[in-house]
Coordinates of C-alpha atoms and ligand atoms in Angstrom, one line a residue:
M65 CA 133.7 141.8 73.2
R66 CA 135.3 144.2 75.4
C67 CA 136.5 141.2 78.0
L68 CA 138.1 139.3 74.8
W69 CA 139.7 142.4 73.9
M70 CA 141.0 143.3 77.4
R71 CA 142.0 139.9 77.9
A72 CA 143.8 139.5 74.8
I73 CA 146.2 142.4 76.0
F74 CA 146.5 141.2 79.3
L75 CA 147.8 137.7 78.0
F76 CA 150.1 139.4 75.5
M77 CA 151.5 141.7 78.6
T78 CA 151.6 138.5 81.0
T79 CA 153.3 136.7 78.5
T80 CA 156.3 139.1 77.4
L81 CA 157.0 140.0 81.3
S82 CA 157.4 136.4 82.0
F83 CA 159.8 135.5 79.1
G84 CA 161.8 138.7 80.3
S85 CA 162.0 137.9 83.9
K86 CA 164.4 135.3 85.1
R87 CA 162.9 134.0 88.2
D88 CA 159.9 131.6 88.1
E89 CA 158.4 133.1 91.5
W90 CA 155.9 130.3 91.6
W91 CA 155.4 131.1 95.5
K92 CA 153.8 134.3 94.7
N93 CA 150.7 132.5 93.2
T94 CA 150.2 129.7 95.9
I95 CA 148.7 129.0 98.8
V96 CA 151.2 127.3 101.5
Y97 CA 149.2 124.8 103.7
Q98 CA 151.2 123.8 106.8
I99 CA 150.9 120.2 107.7
Y100 CA 151.6 119.3 111.5
P101 CA 152.7 115.6 110.6
R102 CA 151.9 114.2 114.1
S103 CA 148.1 115.0 113.6
F104 CA 147.4 115.0 109.7
M105 CA 147.2 111.1 108.6
D106 CA 148.1 108.0 110.4
S107 CA 148.7 105.1 108.0
D108 CA 149.9 102.7 110.5
G109 CA 147.2 102.9 113.4
D110 CA 150.0 103.7 116.1
G111 CA 147.7 106.8 116.9
V112 CA 150.1 109.4 115.5
G113 CA 150.3 111.1 112.0
D114 CA 153.1 109.6 109.5
L115 CA 154.2 110.5 106.3
A116 CA 152.5 107.8 104.3
G117 CA 149.5 109.0 105.6
I118 CA 150.4 112.4 104.2
T119 CA 151.0 111.1 100.6
S120 CA 147.6 109.1 100.7
C121 CA 145.8 112.4 101.2
L122 CA 148.0 114.8 98.5
E123 CA 144.5 114.4 96.1
Y124 CA 143.0 116.6 98.4
F125 CA 145.4 119.6 97.9
N126 CA 144.3 119.3 94.5
D127 CA 140.6 119.4 95.0
I128 CA 141.1 122.3 97.5
G129 CA 143.2 124.4 95.3
V130 CA 146.1 124.2 97.7
G131 CA 149.3 124.6 95.6
T132 CA 152.1 124.3 98.7
I133 CA 152.5 122.0 101.7
W134 CA 155.1 122.5 104.3
L135 CA 156.0 120.1 106.8
N136 CA 156.7 121.0 110.7
P137 CA 160.0 118.7 110.9
V138 CA 160.0 115.0 110.4
Y139 CA 163.7 114.0 111.2
K140 CA 164.8 111.7 113.7
S141 CA 163.9 112.8 117.1
P142 CA 163.3 112.0 120.7
M143 CA 160.5 114.6 120.7
A144 CA 161.2 116.4 123.5
D145 CA 159.7 119.4 121.1
F146 CA 157.7 117.1 118.9
G147 CA 160.4 117.0 116.3
Y148 CA 162.0 120.5 116.9
D149 CA 165.1 118.4 119.0
V150 CA 166.5 116.6 116.1
A151 CA 168.9 113.9 116.6
D152 CA 169.9 113.5 112.8
F153 CA 169.0 116.1 110.3
K154 CA 169.4 113.4 107.2
D155 CA 167.2 111.2 108.6
I156 CA 163.5 110.7 109.5
D157 CA 162.2 109.5 112.5
H158 CA 160.6 106.0 112.5
I159 CA 157.5 107.7 114.2
F160 CA 156.9 109.3 110.8
G161 CA 158.4 106.6 108.6
T162 CA 161.5 105.9 106.4
M163 CA 163.5 107.9 104.0
A164 CA 161.6 105.6 101.4
D165 CA 158.4 106.9 102.5
F166 CA 159.9 110.7 101.8
D167 CA 161.3 109.9 98.3
E168 CA 157.6 108.7 98.3
L169 CA 155.6 111.6 99.2
I170 CA 157.9 114.1 97.0
S171 CA 158.1 112.2 94.1
K172 CA 153.9 112.0 94.1
A173 CA 153.6 115.8 95.1
H174 CA 155.8 116.6 92.6
Q175 CA 153.4 114.3 89.8
L176 CA 150.5 116.3 91.3
G177 CA 152.2 119.4 90.7
L178 CA 152.4 120.3 94.0
K179 CA 155.4 121.9 95.8
L180 CA 157.0 120.7 99.1
L181 CA 158.5 122.5 101.6
M182 CA 160.4 121.4 104.9
D183 CA 161.5 122.7 108.2
F184 CA 164.6 123.7 108.7
V185 CA 166.1 123.8 112.5
P186 CA 169.1 125.7 112.6
N187 CA 169.3 127.1 116.1
H188 CA 169.7 123.9 117.9
T189 CA 169.8 119.8 117.7
S190 CA 168.6 117.5 120.3
D191 CA 170.8 116.6 123.3
Q192 CA 170.7 112.9 121.6
H193 CA 172.2 114.3 118.4
R194 CA 175.8 112.5 117.8
W195 CA 177.4 116.3 117.8
F196 CA 176.4 116.7 121.4
V197 CA 176.7 113.4 122.6
E198 CA 180.3 113.8 121.4
S199 CA 180.5 117.6 122.4
R200 CA 179.7 117.1 126.4
K201 CA 182.3 114.6 126.7
S202 CA 185.3 117.0 127.0
K203 CA 186.6 120.4 126.2
N204 CA 189.8 118.6 124.8
S205 CA 191.4 119.5 121.6
T206 CA 191.0 115.9 120.4
N207 CA 187.4 116.2 120.6
Q208 CA 186.2 117.0 117.1
Y209 CA 182.7 118.5 118.3
K210 CA 184.2 120.4 121.4
D211 CA 183.0 123.5 119.9
Y212 CA 179.9 122.5 118.1
Y213 CA 177.6 123.9 121.0
V214 CA 178.1 127.3 123.2
W215 CA 179.8 126.0 126.2
E216 CA 180.8 128.3 129.0
D217 CA 182.5 128.1 132.5
P218 CA 181.1 128.9 136.0
K219 CA 180.9 132.5 136.4
Q220 CA 184.1 133.8 138.2
D221 CA 184.3 135.4 141.6
C222 CA 181.2 132.8 142.4
S223 CA 181.5 131.6 145.9
D224 CA 178.9 128.6 145.1
P225 CA 179.6 125.1 143.9
P226 CA 180.3 125.5 140.3
H227 CA 177.1 124.2 139.0
Q228 CA 175.1 127.0 140.8
C229 CA 177.9 129.8 139.2
I230 CA 175.3 130.5 135.8
P231 CA 177.5 132.8 133.8
N232 CA 174.4 135.2 133.6
N233 CA 170.7 135.5 133.9
W234 CA 169.5 134.6 130.1
V235 CA 166.2 132.7 130.5
S236 CA 164.9 129.9 127.8
V237 CA 161.9 130.6 125.8
F238 CA 160.4 127.8 127.5
G239 CA 161.0 128.4 131.3
G240 CA 164.1 128.6 133.4
S241 CA 167.8 129.7 132.7
V242 CA 169.3 129.0 129.1
W243 CA 172.5 127.1 131.2
E244 CA 172.6 123.7 132.0
W245 CA 175.4 122.1 133.7
V246 CA 177.4 118.9 132.2
Q247 CA 179.6 117.1 135.2
E248 CA 181.8 115.7 133.0
R249 CA 183.1 119.1 131.2
Q250 CA 182.7 121.2 134.1
Q251 CA 180.6 123.6 131.9
F252 CA 177.1 125.1 131.2
Y253 CA 176.0 124.8 127.7
L254 CA 173.6 127.3 126.5
H255 CA 170.0 126.4 125.2
Q256 CA 167.4 129.0 124.0
F257 CA 164.7 126.5 123.9
L258 CA 164.5 123.4 126.0
K259 CA 167.4 121.7 128.1
E260 CA 167.0 119.0 125.4
Q261 CA 167.7 121.5 122.9
P262 CA 171.5 122.8 123.2
D263 CA 171.9 125.7 120.9
L264 CA 174.7 125.3 118.0
N265 CA 177.4 127.4 118.2
Y266 CA 177.3 129.4 114.9
A267 CA 180.9 131.0 115.6
N268 CA 182.5 127.9 114.8
P269 CA 182.9 127.5 111.1
Q270 CA 182.3 123.6 110.9
V271 CA 179.4 124.1 112.1
Q272 CA 177.9 126.3 109.7
A273 CA 179.7 124.3 107.2
E274 CA 177.6 121.0 108.6
M275 CA 174.3 122.9 108.4
D276 CA 175.3 124.4 105.1
D277 CA 175.6 120.4 104.1
T278 CA 172.2 119.7 105.6
L279 CA 170.4 122.0 103.4
R280 CA 172.0 121.0 100.2
F281 CA 171.0 117.3 101.2
W282 CA 167.3 118.0 101.2
L283 CA 167.9 120.5 98.3
T284 CA 169.2 118.0 96.1
K285 CA 166.4 115.7 97.1
G286 CA 164.1 118.3 95.5
V287 CA 162.5 120.2 98.2
D288 CA 161.1 123.4 96.7
G289 CA 161.9 125.3 100.0
L290 CA 162.6 125.7 103.5
R291 CA 161.1 127.5 106.7
M292 CA 163.6 128.5 108.9
D293 CA 162.9 127.9 112.5
A294 CA 163.6 130.2 115.3
T295 CA 165.9 131.9 113.1
R296 CA 166.5 135.2 115.7
H297 CA 168.2 133.0 118.0
I298 CA 171.2 131.9 116.4
Y299 CA 173.6 134.5 117.7
E300 CA 174.1 135.4 121.5
N301 CA 176.0 138.3 122.6
D302 CA 179.8 137.0 123.0
K303 CA 180.8 139.1 126.3
L304 CA 177.4 137.5 127.8
E305 CA 176.3 140.9 129.2
D306 CA 173.2 140.4 131.1
E307 CA 169.9 141.2 129.7
P308 CA 167.9 144.1 131.1
L309 CA 164.8 143.6 133.1
N310 CA 161.3 144.0 131.5
P311 CA 160.0 147.1 133.3
D312 CA 156.3 146.1 132.4
Y313 CA 156.8 142.5 133.6
T314 CA 155.2 141.3 136.9
D315 CA 155.0 137.9 137.5
S316 CA 151.9 136.8 139.5
V317 CA 153.2 133.7 140.6
P318 CA 156.0 133.7 143.0
G319 CA 158.5 130.7 142.8
E320 CA 157.3 129.9 139.2
H321 CA 160.4 129.6 136.7
A322 CA 161.9 132.8 135.6
Q323 CA 159.7 133.9 132.8
Y324 CA 160.8 134.8 129.6
Q325 CA 158.7 137.7 129.6
S326 CA 160.9 139.1 132.4
L327 CA 163.8 140.3 130.4
L328 CA 164.2 142.5 127.3
H329 CA 166.1 140.2 125.0
T330 CA 168.7 142.7 123.6
K331 CA 171.4 139.9 123.9
T332 CA 170.2 136.6 122.8
V333 CA 168.1 137.9 119.6
D334 CA 168.2 139.4 116.1
L335 CA 172.0 140.0 116.8
P336 CA 173.4 141.8 113.2
K337 CA 175.1 138.5 112.4
V338 CA 171.5 136.5 112.1
Y339 CA 171.3 138.8 108.9
D340 CA 174.2 137.4 107.3
V341 CA 173.4 133.8 108.3
T342 CA 170.1 134.4 106.4
Y343 CA 171.7 135.8 103.4
H344 CA 174.1 133.2 103.1
W345 CA 171.6 130.6 103.1
R346 CA 169.8 132.3 100.5
E347 CA 173.0 131.5 98.4
I348 CA 172.5 128.2 99.0
L349 CA 169.1 127.6 97.9
D350 CA 170.2 129.8 94.9
E351 CA 172.6 127.3 94.0
F352 CA 169.7 125.1 92.9
S353 CA 167.5 127.7 91.9
D354 CA 166.9 128.9 88.3
N355 CA 170.1 126.4 87.4
P356 CA 169.9 124.6 84.1
D357 CA 171.2 121.7 86.2
W358 CA 167.7 121.3 88.2
P359 CA 165.2 121.7 85.4
G360 CA 161.6 121.8 87.2
Y361 CA 162.6 123.0 90.5
P362 CA 162.9 126.9 89.3
S363 CA 162.9 128.6 92.3
R364 CA 163.3 127.7 96.2
L365 CA 161.6 129.7 98.6
M366 CA 163.0 130.5 101.7
V367 CA 160.7 131.8 104.8
V368 CA 162.0 132.9 108.0
E369 CA 160.5 132.2 111.3
V370 CA 160.9 135.7 113.4
Y371 CA 158.6 136.8 115.9
N372 CA 159.0 140.5 116.2
S373 CA 158.0 144.0 115.5
H374 CA 157.1 143.9 111.6
K375 CA 160.3 146.7 111.3
A376 CA 162.6 144.6 112.9
L377 CA 161.4 141.6 110.4
L378 CA 162.4 143.9 107.0
P379 CA 165.9 143.3 106.9
Y380 CA 165.2 139.5 106.4
Y381 CA 164.1 140.3 103.2
G382 CA 167.7 141.7 102.1
T383 CA 169.6 144.8 101.6
S384 CA 170.0 146.6 98.4
D385 CA 173.0 143.9 97.7
R386 CA 171.8 141.0 99.1
R387 CA 169.1 138.8 99.2
G388 CA 167.6 137.3 102.2
A389 CA 164.4 135.1 102.4
D390 CA 161.6 135.5 99.9
F391 CA 159.6 136.5 102.9
P392 CA 159.6 136.3 106.5
F393 CA 156.4 135.2 108.0
N394 CA 154.1 138.1 108.8
F395 CA 152.3 137.2 112.1
G396 CA 150.1 140.3 112.3
L397 CA 146.7 138.8 111.9
V398 CA 147.5 136.3 114.5
Y399 CA 147.7 139.0 117.3
L400 CA 143.8 139.4 116.4
N401 CA 141.8 138.4 119.5
K402 CA 138.4 138.4 120.9
E403 CA 139.3 141.9 122.9
N404 CA 141.0 144.0 119.9
M405 CA 139.1 142.3 116.8
S406 CA 137.7 145.5 114.6
G407 CA 137.9 146.7 111.1
I408 CA 140.0 149.5 111.9
K409 CA 142.5 147.2 113.8
I410 CA 142.7 144.4 111.0
Q411 CA 143.4 147.6 108.8
E412 CA 146.2 148.7 111.2
L413 CA 147.5 145.0 111.1
V414 CA 147.4 144.8 107.4
N415 CA 148.7 148.2 106.8
A416 CA 151.6 148.1 109.1
W417 CA 152.8 145.2 106.8
M418 CA 152.1 146.8 103.4
E419 CA 153.5 150.1 104.2
D420 CA 156.8 149.2 105.0
L421 CA 156.8 146.2 102.4
P422 CA 160.6 146.9 100.9
P423 CA 160.2 147.9 97.2
G424 CA 160.4 144.6 94.6
K425 CA 159.3 142.6 97.9
W426 CA 156.4 140.4 98.3
P427 CA 153.6 140.2 101.3
N428 CA 152.6 137.2 103.0
W429 CA 149.6 136.3 105.8
V430 CA 150.0 133.7 108.6
T431 CA 146.3 133.4 110.4
G432 CA 147.3 130.5 112.7
N433 CA 149.7 127.6 113.3
H434 CA 151.1 125.0 115.6
D435 CA 152.3 127.5 118.4
R436 CA 148.8 129.8 118.6
P437 CA 145.3 129.1 119.3
R438 CA 143.1 128.5 116.3
I439 CA 141.3 131.1 114.7
A440 CA 137.9 129.7 116.2
D441 CA 139.1 130.1 119.8
R442 CA 141.2 133.3 119.5
V443 CA 138.7 135.1 117.7
G444 CA 135.8 132.9 117.6
I445 CA 133.5 130.7 115.8
T446 CA 131.8 133.8 113.9
Y447 CA 135.1 135.0 112.4
T448 CA 136.3 131.9 111.0
R449 CA 134.7 132.2 107.4
A450 CA 135.8 135.7 107.4
F451 CA 139.1 134.8 108.2
N452 CA 139.9 132.6 105.7
V453 CA 138.4 135.0 103.0
L454 CA 141.1 137.8 104.6
N455 CA 144.3 135.3 104.2
L456 CA 143.4 134.1 101.1
L457 CA 142.4 137.3 99.3
L458 CA 144.7 139.9 100.7
P459 CA 147.7 140.2 98.2
G460 CA 150.4 138.2 98.6
T461 CA 151.1 134.5 99.7
P462 CA 148.8 133.1 102.6
T463 CA 149.9 130.3 104.9
S464 CA 146.9 128.0 106.0
Y465 CA 147.2 125.8 109.2
Y466 CA 145.7 122.4 108.7
G467 CA 142.1 122.2 109.4
E468 CA 141.4 126.0 109.4
E469 CA 140.0 125.4 106.1
I470 CA 137.0 123.5 107.7
A471 CA 137.2 125.6 111.0
M472 CA 138.6 122.9 113.3
G473 CA 138.9 124.5 117.1
N474 CA 141.4 123.9 119.8
I475 CA 140.8 121.0 122.2
W476 CA 141.2 121.1 126.0
V477 CA 143.7 119.1 127.5
A478 CA 143.9 118.3 131.1
F479 CA 147.5 119.1 132.9
N480 CA 147.9 115.4 133.7
K481 CA 147.6 114.3 129.9
T482 CA 149.3 117.4 128.7
Q483 CA 152.3 116.9 126.0
D484 CA 153.4 120.3 125.4
P485 CA 157.0 120.7 127.4
F486 CA 156.3 124.5 126.8
A487 CA 153.1 123.6 129.5
I488 CA 155.0 120.9 131.5
N489 CA 157.8 123.3 131.8
N490 CA 155.3 126.0 133.3
P491 CA 153.3 124.5 135.4
N492 CA 151.4 127.3 137.0
H493 CA 150.9 129.3 133.7
W494 CA 150.4 126.0 131.8
E495 CA 147.2 126.7 130.1
N496 CA 148.4 130.2 128.6
Y497 CA 151.4 128.2 127.4
T498 CA 149.9 124.9 126.1
R499 CA 150.2 124.4 122.3
D500 CA 148.3 120.8 122.4
P501 CA 144.9 122.6 121.8
E502 CA 146.0 123.5 118.4
R503 CA 147.4 120.4 117.5
S504 CA 144.7 117.9 117.5
P505 CA 143.9 115.2 114.6
M506 CA 142.8 116.2 111.4
Q507 CA 139.0 115.8 111.4
W508 CA 138.5 113.7 107.8
D509 CA 135.1 112.0 108.1
R510 CA 132.9 110.9 110.7
S511 CA 134.3 107.5 111.2
H512 CA 136.0 106.6 114.7
H513 CA 138.9 109.3 115.4
A514 CA 137.4 111.5 112.6
G515 CA 139.2 109.2 109.9
F516 CA 142.5 110.1 111.4
S517 CA 143.7 106.9 112.8
T518 CA 142.3 103.2 112.7
T519 CA 143.9 102.8 116.4
T520 CA 141.8 100.9 118.9
G521 CA 143.6 103.2 121.8
D522 CA 143.8 106.6 121.7
T523 CA 145.4 109.2 119.5
W524 CA 148.4 111.3 120.6
L525 CA 145.8 114.2 121.1
P526 CA 142.3 113.6 121.6
V527 CA 140.0 114.4 118.6
N528 CA 138.0 117.6 118.8
Q529 CA 134.6 115.6 119.3
N530 CA 132.8 118.4 116.9
Y531 CA 134.0 115.8 114.1
L532 CA 130.7 114.3 114.5
S533 CA 128.9 117.7 114.1
G534 CA 130.1 118.8 110.9
V535 CA 133.4 120.2 111.3
N536 CA 135.1 117.2 109.0
V537 CA 136.2 117.0 105.4
A538 CA 133.6 114.4 103.9
D539 CA 130.9 116.1 105.4
Q540 CA 132.0 119.5 104.3
M541 CA 132.8 118.2 100.7
A542 CA 129.1 117.3 100.2
D543 CA 127.4 120.5 101.4
N544 CA 128.2 123.5 99.1
T545 CA 127.8 126.0 101.7
S546 CA 130.6 124.8 104.2
T547 CA 133.9 126.6 104.9
L548 CA 135.8 124.1 103.1
A549 CA 133.4 125.0 100.1
L550 CA 134.5 128.6 101.0
Y551 CA 138.0 127.8 101.3
M552 CA 137.5 125.9 97.7
K553 CA 136.0 128.7 95.8
L554 CA 138.4 131.5 97.4
A555 CA 141.4 129.4 96.4
A556 CA 139.7 128.8 92.6
L557 CA 139.6 133.1 92.7
R558 CA 143.0 133.5 93.7
K559 CA 144.4 131.4 91.1
E560 CA 142.0 132.3 88.0
Q561 CA 141.6 136.2 88.7
P562 CA 144.4 138.6 87.7
A563 CA 143.0 140.9 89.9
F564 CA 144.2 138.5 93.4
Q565 CA 147.8 138.0 91.2
T566 CA 149.2 141.6 92.0
N567 CA 150.2 143.3 95.1
H568 CA 148.0 146.2 94.8
L569 CA 146.0 146.9 98.0
K570 CA 143.2 149.8 98.1
Y571 CA 141.1 150.3 101.4
V572 CA 137.7 151.1 100.9
I573 CA 135.5 151.5 103.7
V574 CA 137.0 150.7 107.3
T575 CA 135.3 151.6 110.5
E576 CA 134.8 149.7 113.7
N577 CA 132.6 146.8 111.9
I578 CA 134.1 147.2 108.3
F579 CA 137.4 146.0 106.8
S580 CA 137.0 146.5 103.1
F581 CA 139.5 146.8 100.0
L582 CA 139.7 146.5 96.4
R583 CA 142.0 144.3 94.2
M584 CA 142.3 145.1 91.0
P585 CA 144.4 143.8 88.2
D586 CA 147.6 145.2 86.7
T587 CA 145.6 145.7 83.3
P588 CA 142.5 148.5 83.9
G589 CA 139.7 147.2 82.0
L590 CA 139.8 143.7 83.9
E591 CA 137.6 142.7 86.4
S592 CA 138.5 144.2 90.2
F593 CA 137.2 142.7 93.2
L594 CA 135.3 144.7 96.3
V595 CA 136.0 142.6 99.2
I596 CA 134.0 143.5 102.4
I597 CA 134.4 141.8 105.7
N598 CA 132.4 142.6 108.9
A599 CA 134.7 142.0 111.5
G600 CA 132.2 143.9 114.4
T601 CA 129.4 142.4 116.5
S602 CA 126.6 144.3 114.6
N603 CA 125.6 144.0 111.1
S604 CA 126.6 147.0 108.7
T605 CA 124.9 148.9 105.3
D606 CA 127.2 151.1 103.7
D607 CA 127.5 152.9 100.3
Y608 CA 130.7 151.7 98.4
S609 CA 129.9 154.1 95.6
A610 CA 130.6 157.0 97.3
A611 CA 133.4 155.5 99.2
L612 CA 135.1 154.6 95.8
K613 CA 134.4 158.0 94.4
K614 CA 136.1 159.7 97.2
K615 CA 139.1 157.6 96.1
M616 CA 138.7 159.0 92.8
M617 CA 137.2 155.9 91.4
I618 CA 134.1 154.8 89.8
T619 CA 132.2 151.7 88.8
E620 CA 129.8 150.8 85.9
D621 CA 126.4 151.5 86.9
N622 CA 126.9 151.2 90.7
S623 CA 126.6 147.6 90.5
G624 CA 128.0 143.8 90.4
I625 CA 128.2 140.4 91.2
V626 CA 128.6 138.7 94.5
V627 CA 131.2 136.3 93.5
V628 CA 131.5 134.3 97.0
S629 CA 129.7 135.1 100.2
S630 CA 131.4 133.6 103.3
N631 CA 128.0 131.9 104.0
M632 CA 127.9 130.7 100.3
D633 CA 124.4 132.4 100.2
R634 CA 124.8 135.3 98.1
N635 CA 126.9 133.9 95.4
G636 CA 125.8 135.0 91.8
K637 CA 123.6 137.8 93.1
P638 CA 123.8 141.2 91.6
Q639 CA 124.9 143.4 94.2
G640 CA 124.3 147.2 93.9
I641 CA 127.3 148.7 96.0
C642 CA 125.3 151.6 97.3
N643 CA 123.9 150.1 100.1
V644 CA 126.0 146.7 100.9
H645 CA 124.3 144.8 103.7
V646 CA 127.1 142.6 105.4
A647 CA 126.2 140.7 108.6
A648 CA 128.5 140.6 111.6
G649 CA 131.4 138.0 110.9
E650 CA 129.9 137.7 107.6
A651 CA 132.5 139.0 104.4
I652 CA 131.2 139.0 100.5
V653 CA 133.3 139.5 97.3
I654 CA 131.6 141.4 94.5
R655 CA 133.3 141.8 90.9
I656 CA 132.9 145.2 89.5
S657 CA 134.6 147.2 87.0
V658 CA 136.2 150.3 88.4
Y659 CA 137.8 153.1 86.1
V660 CA 140.4 155.2 88.2
I661 CA 139.7 159.0 87.3
N662 CA 143.0 160.0 88.2
S663 CA 146.4 158.6 88.2
E664 CA 146.9 158.1 92.1
P665 CA 145.8 154.3 92.4
A666 CA 146.7 153.1 89.1
P667 CA 149.5 150.8 89.3
S668 CA 151.4 151.6 86.0
L669 CA 150.3 154.1 83.2
S670 CA 152.6 153.1 80.2
P671 CA 151.0 154.0 76.7
C672 CA 150.0 150.8 76.2
L673 CA 147.7 150.5 79.5
I674 CA 146.5 153.9 78.5
L675 CA 145.6 152.5 75.4
A676 CA 143.8 149.8 77.0
T677 CA 141.8 151.9 78.9
M678 CA 140.5 154.2 76.3
L679 CA 139.7 150.9 74.0
A680 CA 137.8 149.7 77.2
I681 CA 136.0 152.5 77.7
I682 CA 134.8 152.8 73.7
F683 CA 134.0 149.5 73.3
S684 CA 131.8 149.4 76.7
G685 CA 129.8 152.2 75.7
I686 CA 129.9 153.0 79.5
V687 CA 127.6 155.4 81.0
F688 CA 129.0 156.4 84.2
R689 CA 126.5 157.2 87.3
Y690 CA 128.5 159.4 89.7
Q691 CA 125.5 159.5 91.9
C692 CA 123.5 156.7 93.9
T693 CA 120.1 156.8 92.9
Ligands
GLC1414 C1 159.6 127.5 117.0 C2 158.5 126.5 116.7 C3 158.1 126.0 118.0 C4 159.3 125.3 118.7 C5 160.4 126.1 118.7 C6 162.0 125.9 119.2 O1 159.3 128.7 117.5 O2 157.6 126.9 115.6 O3 157.1 124.6 117.6 O4 159.2 124.6 119.5 O5 160.7 127.1 117.4 O6 162.2 124.7 118.2
MG1415 MG1 151.3 106.3 112.7

């Protein structure tokens, strides 16, 4: 009875609120799933994944409860950086298929109710892009592309041959100088990544207009949002001042390429103008958002990729008068590893983001991607399930890297088989840099190549052999205790429970082992959830009743029901909260009714909510017990 009352009040309130708000912020209640297209599903048997392969798997996302997919670049590319070197922003690379395949993918995705995000690569093109092929020819004013890239003369007062007189000390992210000499032009061009990835010149309004046009091209095709690649690198200091040395850097390998970490990047990243570009992109996305010409595409999501301290990321959200990205990726959790994992460390990382979140802005979490080792290798296989619990149940939008839902692990690739240019460019440190291990093919079933490809030859990167021992979708679908079964349960919980659709977060017990938090709905009386993660190396038994009481919260009868446990072996069991035992690496979610006994943690105390709370208490006839027995 009480539940019915409360649900009715909740429904009334949410409907009223959503009529009042203009934007349909669908991305708040979705899971973003990152697909590395070369590695997801190969439809034509060439050993490399493609668009038709992805289209053939779209139902999978409905099955597992994922609402949004993000594709790493599929544009025409010579693949020096596997698609991040774009040769034509408005074409699909033949390895991935055709534009018709893309149209088919987006149309089927939308039919299935899925949103599709593209990667947008604004900082650089491929050196094979028509603009660069033209630009490198001459600096004559008749060359319409002459200023599309960042060209510089050799440094003055330099007695060496011109091609050795590099303009300054800047180092590329992938190793070596950012400057590359072009004989025809007798000038250097700048590349913050590979030399095959020349940086575009954003001081040139024509370049900005071309990129705006690219955005409009994909938005017109109906993409639901974009992830802006390497955004912080768009501008460099005009005076080309040297970057200061990093006092903390020691290069253990003499003669190695100059390392990116050897300098402090005060002149090449996060220049204030970058923020303006972001706000400008927002305006373009908004031309296609909430627009009556675009029924069915209510609001386009913009995410920026910037690796920096969380404080430095905040301006990407926007200012008081200009909106920016819906969120910059929050990579905090990616920095958890075997050495630093603990309940306290997780809280520190979570809290850093939540505490500084600008008012009205939405949090997000990333636990891995195509540039970082997989969770199983970073923090250990014991914690992969708990990591999915954390990612999916913290407040905000989670991004899941493909394969994490079945706990895929890194592969090992020998140097002579290595594909990633980041490793090849840094031969003495290659194992620190290679990104091949986390890019291995998706493991679908127990058939040859894990069902990823029908090729009789090799796949572009080897398949992790653990697909034969349960790390594949088919086996895990058939096992209701699998990591995938857990993922599906968590995704369903997020979708069904109002408590997971707010951004309220209350820490409960946080120790070396335990990170635990409470998720509460906006409306008091609806179910709350206590999420307990044991990130330590020993089991823990703790009194959550006492911990809640310290935070001025009490529960009905000091007990609840386990709605999901990471090992899927406690689901549905009653659970007293005075002594909760959680094994090392385990996570459990307990449904409880929590009442706030002062105003401090209450999300909102409108008269309506006070009335709702009173009604809840009256109808439930609750007898509060303040002590554990
Ligand atoms: C981003 C991508 C990375 C790529 C780089 C250059 O950091 O995530 O994979 O190599 O940009 O485009
Ligand atoms: Mg293929």
